[in-house]
Structure formats: structure tokens, C-alpha cells
Amino acid sequence: MQLSPSSLRHRAGQLLPQYLRELAHLVSIDSGTHDAEGVDAVGRWCSARLAALGFAVEHIATAPVEGRRYGQVVVARRRGSGTRRVLLFAHLDTVYPAGTAAARPFRERDGRAYGPGVCDDKGGALAGIHAAQVLVESGFDSFGELVLVFTPDEEVGSPASAEILAGIAAGMDAALCLECARENGDLVVARKGVADIGVSVRGRAAHSGVEPERGRNAAVEAARILLDLDRLNGRRADLTVNVGVLTAGERPNIVPGSATLSGEVRAKTAADLAWALEAIEQRAAAGTVPGVTACAQRAAVCPPLERTATRLLFDRARDVGAELGIAVGGAATGGVSDANFVAARGVPVLDGMGPIGGDDHSEAEWLDVASVPDRVALLALLVARVGEA
């Protein structure tokens, strides 16, 4: 069935008071990433809400990572009469410690809503639920399956849920990430990939006064490696390499026998990310100080969300926006999200589909209340247009 853009937008507007009441409730629940109970409390609320809309809901336990327990992944599915499968996904965790919800409760002022997680990503998760409600109430079921997934650990790189989400995403015809839109309303069409890097340097400690000649200064080699890694910046378009931590030695009168460097690499393409990581490993292995060795390790590699994965969906979103009278723009960002992992499975994905917001991870985090009906309508109609294609 064909949906009326105006009726979708009208219904989304009618639901705004309910949206704000529900958002206030979600924000009142502390759900920092390492507060598994709080994350699961938000997840249970979302699952109950979707179950009431006729979705079949399951909770998938995540395995501990390095001894740390994370919350569950919530998966809600609704079958339709068509063949195309659409995924909506968001995260339940925030960056805020326990007690923040009480210390900084939800509030509205001058057209904006404030509170921990109001934008990142409780406002987006709730927009996905409301888009599902609008579609269900309209009687639209021309998709093959509509799936909503809520993850518990996005704020720390999704160590426990990335593979679960990517596995669910595999085979989807389209995936829409419910991170909030940029402050100017743009959707996110590209995100850099990122990899954590570490370099261990080993030399030989010695007394710096009595027998310095026996020492092999690891700090000197570490400093040279840092400078060489810094020179990688800009060698590929928008490639950044940052060594954020360098430690060496124990005391001023000891030649440093060891040193470590910790940093990250960010790149627009998988090829550039791989090139940079290989260059770092080669430089570490080369060595410039006799008797000193170094070894680079890569960890937590998150692939980029490249424009090739978003182009067609963005074009569709722009067309849907025109139907609703909403201008739709696209932007690239250096930050990562769960959309990176979904795109790596070859699934067409578009990010920033939530309401407009900003100042994430700060006390000033906000959500533009007036943007909510437009973004819920945009999301619902895009699901419909993709689902009925």
C-alpha cells in the first residue's frame, strides 16, 4: 500500500507529547556502558514497547570481554507481506557514570530537551520505536521484515555486540542507524575507520652515572618512532595518526630499558587504514638505536563507513525528504558508530537518522524537540519506500 507523507508527518506530530514523556523516562535510567543492569533496564522498556506493537522480541546475552560483563542485545522483528528486509539499530548505553540521571535530570527549555543520553542515543532509539509505531498504525506491511536492534556497548567500541549486530545485519536490503543527525540536520554518509595501536620498545637498563655505556635507551627509540608516526599524518587524504600516550623509564638516574606508545589511526577508506597500520608496523620493526627493538600491535580495528555504502540510500532519503518537504543533506565525520560494522558486511547503510541534537558526551547534550516529528516521519517513510521497492 502507498502511504501518505502528510498523514505520516501528522501522526508523528500527534505522538510528540508521548515521545517526550517516554524520553524523560529513558533518560531517568542510568545506563553507562559498564552498568549492565541499567542498560538492560532500558532494553527491557524498549522490548516491552515493541512487543505491544506486535513485534517478536528476544534478548541475546553477550559474552564477557576481558572479564567485563555487558548488557544484552535486544532484537525485535515484525514480518510483513513483502520480500525486502530493513534494519533499524541504535545503542542503549551512554558515557555517563551512575548517579548522573539524578544529578542532571531530563528537562526542556527553549525548544530543546536536555539530559544524559537525550541525544546519544536514547532520542534516536526512541525515534526508531515511534517510526515503527507510525507504520504499524498505518497498516503498512509491504516490507518482508522490519527488524530493530538495540546494542549495549557502542560507546566503548561494541566489543561484545559488534559481531552479533553484524550477523543480524547480513542479508538485509537496507540498514538505518539511529544515531542523531548533525546539528545542522545532515544525515551521516561517511565515517572514518579507526584502529588502536600500541608500540612496545625494549632496550637495556643501566646506571646512568656508573655505566651508561651498558644501557640501550628505549626512550630515544620511542621518541623517534613518535616523530615518524606523526609524519604519516596527511600522507593519505584525511589520514590522522595520533600518539596520545608515551611512557618510558623508571628514574632519572637509570637509562630507560623500556618504553610504550599508545595511539590511534583514523582513515576514510579501508585501504588507507591498512596502509597506515602496515607503515607503523614496518617502522617499529626497523629500529634506529643499536640494541633496541620495537614491536607494534593493532587492536580494536573498526572499519570505515565509506560513501559507497551509503550513496544509494542517501539518494533515496533525499527523495523521501522531498515528499515530506524536508531538506536532506549529508555529512562525513571522523567519529565511528555501529554503522561501521554493518557496512563492513556489505549492507547498504545510512547513519544519523535520529532527531537533530548535539554536544554529545557533555553536560550540555541536547535534542531539538521540533525536529522529532520530521525525523520520525522521514524514518518511517524511508522504511516504507525501501520496503515496498
mmCIF file of C-alpha atoms in Angstrom:
data_model
loop_
_atom_site.group_PDB
_atom_site.id
_atom_site.type_symbol
_atom_site.label_atom_id
_atom_site.label_comp_id
_atom_site.label_asym_id
_atom_site.label_seq_id
_atom_site.Cartn_x
_atom_site.Cartn_y
_atom_site.Cartn_z
ATOM 1 C CA MET A 1 0.000 0.000 0.000
ATOM 2 C CA GLN A 2 1.114 3.570 -0.659
ATOM 3 C CA LEU A 3 1.479 5.779 2.393
ATOM 4 C CA SER A 4 0.524 9.434 2.512
ATOM 5 C CA PRO A 5 3.559 11.521 3.532
ATOM 6 C CA SER A 6 1.309 14.159 5.055
ATOM 7 C CA SER A 7 -0.579 11.633 7.187
ATOM 8 C CA LEU A 8 2.668 10.114 8.448
ATOM 9 C CA ARG A 9 4.008 13.509 9.392
ATOM 10 C CA HIS A 10 0.727 14.459 11.070
ATOM 11 C CA ARG A 11 0.675 11.294 13.151
ATOM 12 C CA ALA A 12 4.321 11.743 14.149
ATOM 13 C CA GLY A 13 3.426 15.207 15.367
ATOM 14 C CA GLN A 14 0.494 13.872 17.383
ATOM 15 C CA LEU A 15 2.852 11.442 19.103
ATOM 16 C CA LEU A 16 5.348 14.135 20.164
ATOM 17 C CA PRO A 17 3.970 14.570 23.718
ATOM 18 C CA GLN A 18 4.168 10.812 24.222
ATOM 19 C CA TYR A 19 7.693 10.789 22.784
ATOM 20 C CA LEU A 20 8.817 13.414 25.289
ATOM 21 C CA ARG A 21 7.259 11.581 28.242
ATOM 22 C CA GLU A 22 8.957 8.377 27.187
ATOM 23 C CA LEU A 23 12.267 10.108 26.552
ATOM 24 C CA ALA A 24 12.133 11.629 30.035
ATOM 25 C CA HIS A 25 11.656 8.137 31.461
ATOM 26 C CA LEU A 26 14.561 6.641 29.490
ATOM 27 C CA VAL A 27 16.875 9.497 30.435
ATOM 28 C CA SER A 28 15.992 8.922 34.106
ATOM 29 C CA ILE A 29 17.640 5.477 33.934
ATOM 30 C CA ASP A 30 21.427 5.456 34.345
ATOM 31 C CA SER A 31 22.789 3.252 31.582
ATOM 32 C CA GLY A 32 26.505 3.842 31.353
ATOM 33 C CA THR A 33 28.192 1.172 29.256
ATOM 34 C CA HIS A 34 29.621 -0.664 32.268
ATOM 35 C CA ASP A 35 26.313 -0.537 34.150
ATOM 36 C CA ALA A 36 24.886 -3.709 32.637
ATOM 37 C CA GLU A 37 21.820 -3.651 34.873
ATOM 38 C CA GLY A 38 20.964 -0.110 33.829
ATOM 39 C CA VAL A 39 21.492 -0.869 30.163
ATOM 40 C CA ASP A 40 19.269 -3.923 30.445
ATOM 41 C CA ALA A 41 16.579 -1.870 32.191
ATOM 42 C CA VAL A 42 16.420 0.435 29.178
ATOM 43 C CA GLY A 43 16.441 -2.610 26.914
ATOM 44 C CA ARG A 44 13.503 -4.186 28.733
ATOM 45 C CA TRP A 45 11.494 -0.993 28.344
ATOM 46 C CA CYS A 46 12.212 -0.908 24.603
ATOM 47 C CA SER A 47 11.338 -4.572 24.168
ATOM 48 C CA ALA A 48 8.029 -4.187 26.025
ATOM 49 C CA ARG A 49 7.153 -1.176 23.903
ATOM 50 C CA LEU A 50 7.832 -3.050 20.664
ATOM 51 C CA ALA A 51 6.124 -6.227 21.859
ATOM 52 C CA ALA A 52 2.977 -4.147 22.398
ATOM 53 C CA LEU A 53 3.226 -3.154 18.720
ATOM 54 C CA GLY A 54 3.245 -6.789 17.639
ATOM 55 C CA PHE A 55 6.993 -7.354 17.291
ATOM 56 C CA ALA A 56 8.536 -10.657 18.288
ATOM 57 C CA VAL A 57 11.298 -9.743 20.747
ATOM 58 C CA GLU A 58 14.339 -11.624 22.002
ATOM 59 C CA HIS A 59 17.216 -10.717 24.318
ATOM 60 C CA ILE A 60 20.648 -12.029 23.336
ATOM 61 C CA ALA A 61 23.201 -12.328 26.133
ATOM 62 C CA THR A 62 26.657 -11.025 25.285
ATOM 63 C CA ALA A 63 29.833 -12.832 26.282
ATOM 64 C CA PRO A 64 32.131 -11.127 28.806
ATOM 65 C CA VAL A 65 35.087 -9.312 27.267
ATOM 66 C CA GLU A 66 38.335 -9.332 29.257
ATOM 67 C CA GLY A 67 36.322 -10.281 32.319
ATOM 68 C CA ARG A 68 33.857 -7.413 31.966
ATOM 69 C CA ARG A 69 30.117 -8.047 31.637
ATOM 70 C CA TYR A 70 27.986 -6.049 29.248
ATOM 71 C CA GLY A 71 24.241 -5.802 28.785
ATOM 72 C CA GLN A 72 22.085 -7.774 26.400
ATOM 73 C CA VAL A 73 21.310 -7.108 22.756
ATOM 74 C CA VAL A 74 17.587 -6.540 22.131
ATOM 75 C CA VAL A 75 16.213 -7.752 18.810
ATOM 76 C CA ALA A 76 12.626 -7.054 17.687
ATOM 77 C CA ARG A 77 11.200 -8.483 14.451
ATOM 78 C CA ARG A 78 7.963 -7.943 12.556
ATOM 79 C CA ARG A 79 7.110 -9.871 9.407
ATOM 80 C CA GLY A 80 5.327 -8.212 6.509
ATOM 81 C CA SER A 81 3.793 -9.256 3.216
ATOM 82 C CA GLY A 82 6.745 -8.286 1.016
ATOM 83 C CA THR A 83 10.274 -9.536 0.473
ATOM 84 C CA ARG A 84 12.657 -6.732 1.426
ATOM 85 C CA ARG A 85 14.229 -6.654 4.883
ATOM 86 C CA VAL A 86 15.029 -3.391 6.657
ATOM 87 C CA LEU A 87 17.100 -2.972 9.823
ATOM 88 C CA LEU A 88 16.933 -0.088 12.299
ATOM 89 C CA PHE A 89 19.602 -0.045 15.007
ATOM 90 C CA ALA A 90 20.627 2.087 17.973
ATOM 91 C CA HIS A 91 22.527 1.732 21.230
ATOM 92 C CA LEU A 92 21.239 1.762 24.794
ATOM 93 C CA ASP A 93 24.427 2.733 26.636
ATOM 94 C CA THR A 94 25.696 6.209 27.483
ATOM 95 C CA VAL A 95 29.076 7.573 28.570
ATOM 96 C CA TYR A 96 27.805 8.822 31.933
ATOM 97 C CA PRO A 97 28.519 7.298 35.365
ATOM 98 C CA ALA A 98 25.885 6.118 37.813
ATOM 99 C CA GLY A 99 24.110 8.991 39.523
ATOM 100 C CA THR A 100 24.164 11.317 36.510
ATOM 101 C CA ALA A 101 20.458 10.841 35.762
ATOM 102 C CA ALA A 102 19.525 12.062 39.234
ATOM 103 C CA ALA A 103 22.086 14.853 39.268
ATOM 104 C CA ARG A 104 21.123 16.136 35.810
ATOM 105 C CA PRO A 105 17.505 15.062 35.148
ATOM 106 C CA PHE A 106 15.588 15.471 31.910
ATOM 107 C CA ARG A 107 14.340 18.971 31.248
ATOM 108 C CA GLU A 108 13.025 21.107 28.388
ATOM 109 C CA ARG A 109 13.948 24.695 27.717
ATOM 110 C CA ASP A 110 13.621 26.961 24.667
ATOM 111 C CA GLY A 111 12.696 24.152 22.302
ATOM 112 C CA ARG A 112 15.416 21.785 23.417
ATOM 113 C CA ALA A 113 15.440 18.723 25.653
ATOM 114 C CA TYR A 114 18.414 18.087 27.929
ATOM 115 C CA GLY A 115 19.688 15.148 29.942
ATOM 116 C CA PRO A 116 22.263 12.326 29.858
ATOM 117 C CA GLY A 117 21.820 10.358 26.638
ATOM 118 C CA VAL A 118 18.968 12.541 25.377
ATOM 119 C CA CYS A 119 20.711 12.748 22.009
ATOM 120 C CA ASP A 120 23.262 9.934 22.101
ATOM 121 C CA ASP A 121 21.399 7.691 21.683
ATOM 122 C CA LYS A 122 18.148 7.419 23.635
ATOM 123 C CA GLY A 123 16.490 10.060 21.467
ATOM 124 C CA GLY A 124 17.453 8.096 18.347
ATOM 125 C CA ALA A 125 16.406 4.723 19.747
ATOM 126 C CA LEU A 126 13.015 6.137 20.703
ATOM 127 C CA ALA A 127 12.605 7.716 17.259
ATOM 128 C CA GLY A 128 13.005 4.238 15.770
ATOM 129 C CA ILE A 129 10.268 2.886 18.039
ATOM 130 C CA HIS A 130 7.954 5.750 17.111
ATOM 131 C CA ALA A 131 8.633 5.236 13.402
ATOM 132 C CA ALA A 132 7.673 1.582 13.866
ATOM 133 C CA GLN A 133 4.507 2.666 15.681
ATOM 134 C CA VAL A 134 3.528 5.049 12.878
ATOM 135 C CA LEU A 135 3.976 2.288 10.305
ATOM 136 C CA VAL A 136 2.052 -0.281 12.348
ATOM 137 C CA GLU A 137 -0.832 2.120 12.978
ATOM 138 C CA SER A 138 -0.983 2.962 9.271
ATOM 139 C CA GLY A 139 -1.413 -0.708 8.401
ATOM 140 C CA PHE A 140 1.697 -0.712 6.214
ATOM 141 C CA ASP A 141 3.293 -4.148 5.927
ATOM 142 C CA SER A 142 4.771 -4.258 2.425
ATOM 143 C CA PHE A 143 8.267 -4.955 3.756
ATOM 144 C CA GLY A 144 9.433 -8.523 4.129
ATOM 145 C CA GLU A 145 10.699 -7.953 7.653
ATOM 146 C CA LEU A 146 11.317 -4.918 9.826
ATOM 147 C CA VAL A 147 13.993 -5.512 12.468
ATOM 148 C CA LEU A 148 15.040 -3.214 15.318
ATOM 149 C CA VAL A 149 18.263 -3.944 17.204
ATOM 150 C CA PHE A 150 19.485 -2.194 20.347
ATOM 151 C CA THR A 151 23.090 -2.769 21.452
ATOM 152 C CA PRO A 152 24.623 -2.307 24.943
ATOM 153 C CA ASP A 153 28.225 -1.188 24.380
ATOM 154 C CA GLU A 154 28.611 1.165 21.412
ATOM 155 C CA GLU A 155 30.274 3.871 23.492
ATOM 156 C CA VAL A 156 33.341 1.673 24.049
ATOM 157 C CA GLY A 157 33.552 0.315 20.502
ATOM 158 C CA SER A 158 30.972 -2.505 20.771
ATOM 159 C CA PRO A 159 33.428 -5.218 21.868
ATOM 160 C CA ALA A 160 30.626 -7.562 22.970
ATOM 161 C CA SER A 161 27.917 -6.785 20.421
ATOM 162 C CA ALA A 162 29.603 -5.893 17.111
ATOM 163 C CA GLU A 163 29.573 -9.439 15.760
ATOM 164 C CA ILE A 164 26.005 -10.029 16.918
ATOM 165 C CA LEU A 165 24.784 -6.874 15.176
ATOM 166 C CA ALA A 166 26.782 -7.584 12.031
ATOM 167 C CA GLY A 167 25.421 -11.123 11.910
ATOM 168 C CA ILE A 168 21.829 -9.902 12.150
ATOM 169 C CA ALA A 169 22.536 -7.256 9.504
ATOM 170 C CA ALA A 170 23.912 -9.744 6.996
ATOM 171 C CA GLY A 171 21.474 -10.140 4.114
ATOM 172 C CA MET A 172 19.447 -7.018 4.942
ATOM 173 C CA ASP A 173 18.357 -4.907 1.986
ATOM 174 C CA ALA A 174 18.958 -1.689 3.933
ATOM 175 C CA ALA A 175 20.101 -0.635 7.393
ATOM 176 C CA LEU A 176 19.385 2.682 9.106
ATOM 177 C CA CYS A 177 21.454 3.775 12.091
ATOM 178 C CA LEU A 178 19.511 5.810 14.639
ATOM 179 C CA GLU A 179 22.374 7.982 15.852
ATOM 180 C CA CYS A 180 21.085 11.539 15.878
ATOM 181 C CA ALA A 181 21.520 13.859 12.920
ATOM 182 C CA ARG A 182 24.224 16.528 12.826
ATOM 183 C CA GLU A 183 23.448 19.873 14.421
ATOM 184 C CA ASN A 184 22.509 21.326 11.006
ATOM 185 C CA GLY A 185 20.217 18.379 10.281
ATOM 186 C CA ASP A 186 22.570 16.484 7.973
ATOM 187 C CA LEU A 187 22.494 12.709 7.831
ATOM 188 C CA VAL A 188 25.843 10.932 8.165
ATOM 189 C CA VAL A 189 27.044 9.466 4.869
ATOM 190 C CA ALA A 190 30.620 8.577 5.828
ATOM 191 C CA ARG A 191 32.593 7.785 8.976
ATOM 192 C CA LYS A 192 36.284 7.154 9.299
ATOM 193 C CA GLY A 193 37.595 3.793 10.357
ATOM 194 C CA VAL A 194 39.737 3.681 13.477
ATOM 195 C CA ALA A 195 42.316 1.336 14.921
ATOM 196 C CA ASP A 196 44.021 1.475 18.292
ATOM 197 C CA ILE A 197 47.773 0.999 18.094
ATOM 198 C CA GLY A 198 50.423 0.161 20.636
ATOM 199 C CA VAL A 199 54.197 0.015 20.295
ATOM 200 C CA SER A 200 56.378 -1.790 22.828
ATOM 201 C CA VAL A 201 60.054 -0.784 22.883
ATOM 202 C CA ARG A 202 62.730 -2.854 24.614
ATOM 203 C CA GLY A 203 66.292 -1.787 25.353
ATOM 204 C CA ARG A 204 68.580 -2.356 28.331
ATOM 205 C CA ALA A 205 68.513 -0.526 31.625
ATOM 206 C CA ALA A 206 71.766 0.685 33.186
ATOM 207 C CA HIS A 207 73.033 3.127 35.818
ATOM 208 C CA SER A 208 73.286 6.449 34.038
ATOM 209 C CA GLY A 209 76.307 7.564 36.098
ATOM 210 C CA VAL A 210 78.337 4.430 36.713
ATOM 211 C CA GLU A 211 77.947 2.519 33.428
ATOM 212 C CA PRO A 212 75.757 4.390 30.922
ATOM 213 C CA GLU A 213 77.581 2.692 28.057
ATOM 214 C CA ARG A 214 75.887 -0.582 29.003
ATOM 215 C CA GLY A 215 72.465 0.936 28.561
ATOM 216 C CA ARG A 216 70.319 0.801 25.438
ATOM 217 C CA ASN A 217 67.954 3.749 25.621
ATOM 218 C CA ALA A 218 64.419 2.699 24.761
ATOM 219 C CA ALA A 219 63.119 6.242 25.271
ATOM 220 C CA VAL A 220 65.232 7.573 22.401
ATOM 221 C CA GLU A 221 63.826 4.994 20.014
ATOM 222 C CA ALA A 222 60.304 5.637 21.277
ATOM 223 C CA ALA A 223 60.711 9.364 20.654
ATOM 224 C CA ARG A 224 61.953 8.734 17.130
ATOM 225 C CA ILE A 225 59.055 6.383 16.435
ATOM 226 C CA LEU A 226 56.612 9.016 17.681
ATOM 227 C CA LEU A 227 58.042 11.613 15.305
ATOM 228 C CA ASP A 228 57.991 9.204 12.361
ATOM 229 C CA LEU A 229 54.384 8.227 13.081
ATOM 230 C CA ASP A 230 53.423 11.884 13.267
ATOM 231 C CA ARG A 231 54.835 12.341 9.767
ATOM 232 C CA LEU A 232 52.224 9.870 8.460
ATOM 233 C CA ASN A 233 49.529 12.495 9.024
ATOM 234 C CA GLY A 234 48.175 13.670 5.696
ATOM 235 C CA ARG A 235 50.131 11.121 3.664
ATOM 236 C CA ARG A 236 46.716 9.863 2.549
ATOM 237 C CA ALA A 237 43.632 12.074 2.284
ATOM 238 C CA ASP A 238 42.293 12.887 5.769
ATOM 239 C CA LEU A 239 44.507 10.237 7.380
ATOM 240 C CA THR A 240 45.287 11.018 11.022
ATOM 241 C CA VAL A 241 47.736 9.271 13.335
ATOM 242 C CA ASN A 242 47.809 10.345 16.967
ATOM 243 C CA VAL A 243 50.115 9.008 19.667
ATOM 244 C CA GLY A 244 48.299 10.065 22.792
ATOM 245 C CA VAL A 245 50.462 8.378 25.421
ATOM 246 C CA LEU A 246 54.219 7.788 25.620
ATOM 247 C CA THR A 247 55.785 6.299 28.739
ATOM 248 C CA ALA A 248 59.422 5.412 29.356
ATOM 249 C CA GLY A 249 61.837 4.724 32.149
ATOM 250 C CA GLU A 250 61.597 4.499 35.905
ATOM 251 C CA ARG A 251 64.007 7.034 37.446
ATOM 252 C CA PRO A 252 66.183 9.919 36.256
ATOM 253 C CA ASN A 253 69.425 8.034 37.028
ATOM 254 C CA ILE A 254 68.533 4.929 35.018
ATOM 255 C CA VAL A 255 68.913 4.560 31.265
ATOM 256 C CA PRO A 256 65.377 3.583 30.194
ATOM 257 C CA GLY A 257 65.166 -0.086 29.342
ATOM 258 C CA SER A 258 61.582 0.010 28.104
ATOM 259 C CA ALA A 259 59.004 2.363 26.628
ATOM 260 C CA THR A 260 55.485 2.172 25.242
ATOM 261 C CA LEU A 261 53.460 4.276 22.847
ATOM 262 C CA SER A 262 49.662 4.192 22.610
ATOM 263 C CA GLY A 263 47.591 5.911 19.960
ATOM 264 C CA GLU A 264 45.104 5.562 17.163
ATOM 265 C CA VAL A 265 44.781 5.771 13.398
ATOM 266 C CA ARG A 266 41.728 7.145 11.583
ATOM 267 C CA ALA A 267 41.157 6.892 7.824
ATOM 268 C CA LYS A 268 38.352 7.376 5.304
ATOM 269 C CA THR A 269 38.916 4.107 3.452
ATOM 270 C CA ALA A 270 39.811 0.565 4.404
ATOM 271 C CA ALA A 271 42.780 0.719 2.031
ATOM 272 C CA ASP A 272 44.186 3.818 3.736
ATOM 273 C CA LEU A 273 43.675 2.327 7.192
ATOM 274 C CA ALA A 274 45.504 -0.853 6.168
ATOM 275 C CA TRP A 275 48.315 1.195 4.594
ATOM 276 C CA ALA A 276 48.849 3.215 7.761
ATOM 277 C CA LEU A 277 48.848 0.191 10.048
ATOM 278 C CA GLU A 278 51.391 -1.585 7.845
ATOM 279 C CA ALA A 279 53.579 1.541 7.779
ATOM 280 C CA ILE A 280 53.517 1.718 11.590
ATOM 281 C CA GLU A 281 54.431 -1.941 11.949
ATOM 282 C CA GLN A 282 57.292 -1.590 9.465
ATOM 283 C CA ARG A 283 58.652 1.483 11.219
ATOM 284 C CA ALA A 284 58.554 -0.194 14.616
ATOM 285 C CA ALA A 285 60.413 -3.223 13.290
ATOM 286 C CA ALA A 286 63.075 -1.160 11.501
ATOM 287 C CA GLY A 287 64.819 0.225 14.601
ATOM 288 C CA THR A 288 67.341 3.095 14.719
ATOM 289 C CA VAL A 289 69.026 2.671 18.116
ATOM 290 C CA PRO A 290 71.505 -0.243 18.356
ATOM 291 C CA GLY A 291 70.387 -2.854 20.819
ATOM 292 C CA VAL A 292 66.818 -1.574 20.997
ATOM 293 C CA THR A 293 63.870 -3.434 19.445
ATOM 294 C CA ALA A 294 60.252 -2.415 18.978
ATOM 295 C CA CYS A 295 57.042 -4.178 18.035
ATOM 296 C CA ALA A 296 53.723 -2.628 17.009
ATOM 297 C CA GLN A 297 50.352 -4.151 17.818
ATOM 298 C CA ARG A 298 46.996 -3.223 16.374
ATOM 299 C CA ALA A 299 43.770 -3.623 18.362
ATOM 300 C CA ALA A 300 40.069 -2.798 18.147
ATOM 301 C CA VAL A 301 40.081 -2.179 14.409
ATOM 302 C CA CYS A 302 36.804 -0.599 13.317
ATOM 303 C CA PRO A 303 36.358 -0.430 9.521
ATOM 304 C CA PRO A 304 35.281 2.835 7.892
ATOM 305 C CA LEU A 305 31.779 3.623 6.719
ATOM 306 C CA GLU A 306 32.566 4.595 3.139
ATOM 307 C CA ARG A 307 30.353 6.701 0.894
ATOM 308 C CA THR A 308 29.955 3.754 -1.470
ATOM 309 C CA ALA A 309 27.907 2.016 1.239
ATOM 310 C CA THR A 310 25.577 4.978 1.766
ATOM 311 C CA ARG A 311 25.203 6.609 -1.665
ATOM 312 C CA LEU A 312 22.066 4.868 -2.911
ATOM 313 C CA LEU A 313 20.268 5.038 0.439
ATOM 314 C CA PHE A 314 21.144 8.699 0.793
ATOM 315 C CA ASP A 315 19.679 9.411 -2.639
ATOM 316 C CA ARG A 316 16.516 7.592 -1.555
ATOM 317 C CA ALA A 317 16.405 9.539 1.723
ATOM 318 C CA ARG A 318 16.726 12.805 -0.163
ATOM 319 C CA ASP A 319 13.797 11.819 -2.392
ATOM 320 C CA VAL A 320 11.726 10.834 0.642
ATOM 321 C CA GLY A 321 12.615 14.134 2.275
ATOM 322 C CA ALA A 322 11.308 15.937 -0.806
ATOM 323 C CA GLU A 323 7.997 14.071 -0.433
ATOM 324 C CA LEU A 324 7.772 15.362 3.128
ATOM 325 C CA GLY A 325 9.049 18.847 2.355
ATOM 326 C CA ILE A 326 12.223 18.242 4.390
ATOM 327 C CA ALA A 327 15.632 19.211 3.012
ATOM 328 C CA VAL A 328 18.080 16.334 3.481
ATOM 329 C CA GLY A 329 21.841 16.906 3.459
ATOM 330 C CA GLY A 330 24.765 14.583 4.074
ATOM 331 C CA ALA A 331 27.987 14.961 6.046
ATOM 332 C CA ALA A 332 31.121 12.978 6.821
ATOM 333 C CA THR A 333 32.602 12.666 10.311
ATOM 334 C CA GLY A 334 35.708 11.280 11.939
ATOM 335 C CA GLY A 335 33.761 9.570 14.708
ATOM 336 C CA VAL A 336 32.659 5.946 14.451
ATOM 337 C CA SER A 337 29.393 4.174 15.228
ATOM 338 C CA ASP A 338 27.882 0.725 14.910
ATOM 339 C CA ALA A 339 27.104 1.655 11.295
ATOM 340 C CA ASN A 340 30.782 0.978 10.517
ATOM 341 C CA PHE A 341 30.400 -2.703 11.458
ATOM 342 C CA VAL A 342 27.166 -3.088 9.495
ATOM 343 C CA ALA A 343 28.659 -1.519 6.360
ATOM 344 C CA ALA A 344 31.622 -3.895 6.595
ATOM 345 C CA ARG A 345 29.184 -6.757 5.900
ATOM 346 C CA GLY A 346 28.313 -5.198 2.537
ATOM 347 C CA VAL A 347 24.904 -3.935 3.668
ATOM 348 C CA PRO A 348 23.658 -0.570 2.324
ATOM 349 C CA VAL A 349 23.544 1.644 5.406
ATOM 350 C CA LEU A 350 22.726 5.247 6.269
ATOM 351 C CA ASP A 351 23.604 6.923 9.566
ATOM 352 C CA GLY A 352 22.312 9.913 11.513
ATOM 353 C CA MET A 353 18.644 9.009 11.091
ATOM 354 C CA GLY A 354 17.619 10.181 14.571
ATOM 355 C CA PRO A 355 16.368 13.652 15.539
ATOM 356 C CA ILE A 356 18.689 16.657 15.487
ATOM 357 C CA GLY A 357 20.935 17.023 18.516
ATOM 358 C CA GLY A 358 24.392 17.968 19.703
ATOM 359 C CA ASP A 359 27.009 18.401 22.428
ATOM 360 C CA ASP A 360 27.195 14.637 22.885
ATOM 361 C CA HIS A 361 29.161 13.334 25.893
ATOM 362 C CA SER A 362 28.845 16.613 27.768
ATOM 363 C CA GLU A 363 26.640 18.264 30.362
ATOM 364 C CA ALA A 364 25.186 20.419 27.570
ATOM 365 C CA GLU A 365 23.895 17.463 25.484
ATOM 366 C CA TRP A 366 20.638 18.472 23.797
ATOM 367 C CA LEU A 367 17.892 17.368 21.423
ATOM 368 C CA ASP A 368 15.885 19.651 19.135
ATOM 369 C CA VAL A 369 12.274 18.912 20.101
ATOM 370 C CA ALA A 370 10.784 20.404 16.934
ATOM 371 C CA SER A 371 12.878 18.060 14.777
ATOM 372 C CA VAL A 372 11.363 14.907 16.272
ATOM 373 C CA PRO A 373 8.146 14.649 14.181
ATOM 374 C CA ASP A 374 10.015 15.390 10.947
ATOM 375 C CA ARG A 375 12.693 12.803 11.665
ATOM 376 C CA VAL A 376 10.211 10.142 12.765
ATOM 377 C CA ALA A 377 8.227 10.738 9.576
ATOM 378 C CA LEU A 378 11.395 10.682 7.446
ATOM 379 C CA LEU A 379 12.486 7.432 9.037
ATOM 380 C CA ALA A 380 9.059 5.775 8.684
ATOM 381 C CA LEU A 381 8.580 6.817 5.070
ATOM 382 C CA LEU A 382 12.130 5.748 4.136
ATOM 383 C CA VAL A 383 11.474 2.312 5.640
ATOM 384 C CA ALA A 384 8.259 2.148 3.625
ATOM 385 C CA ARG A 385 9.854 3.208 0.346
ATOM 386 C CA VAL A 386 12.734 0.776 0.745
ATOM 387 C CA GLY A 387 10.423 -1.993 1.955
ATOM 388 C CA GLU A 388 7.983 -1.734 -0.914
ATOM 389 C CA ALA A 389 10.606 -1.432 -3.675
#
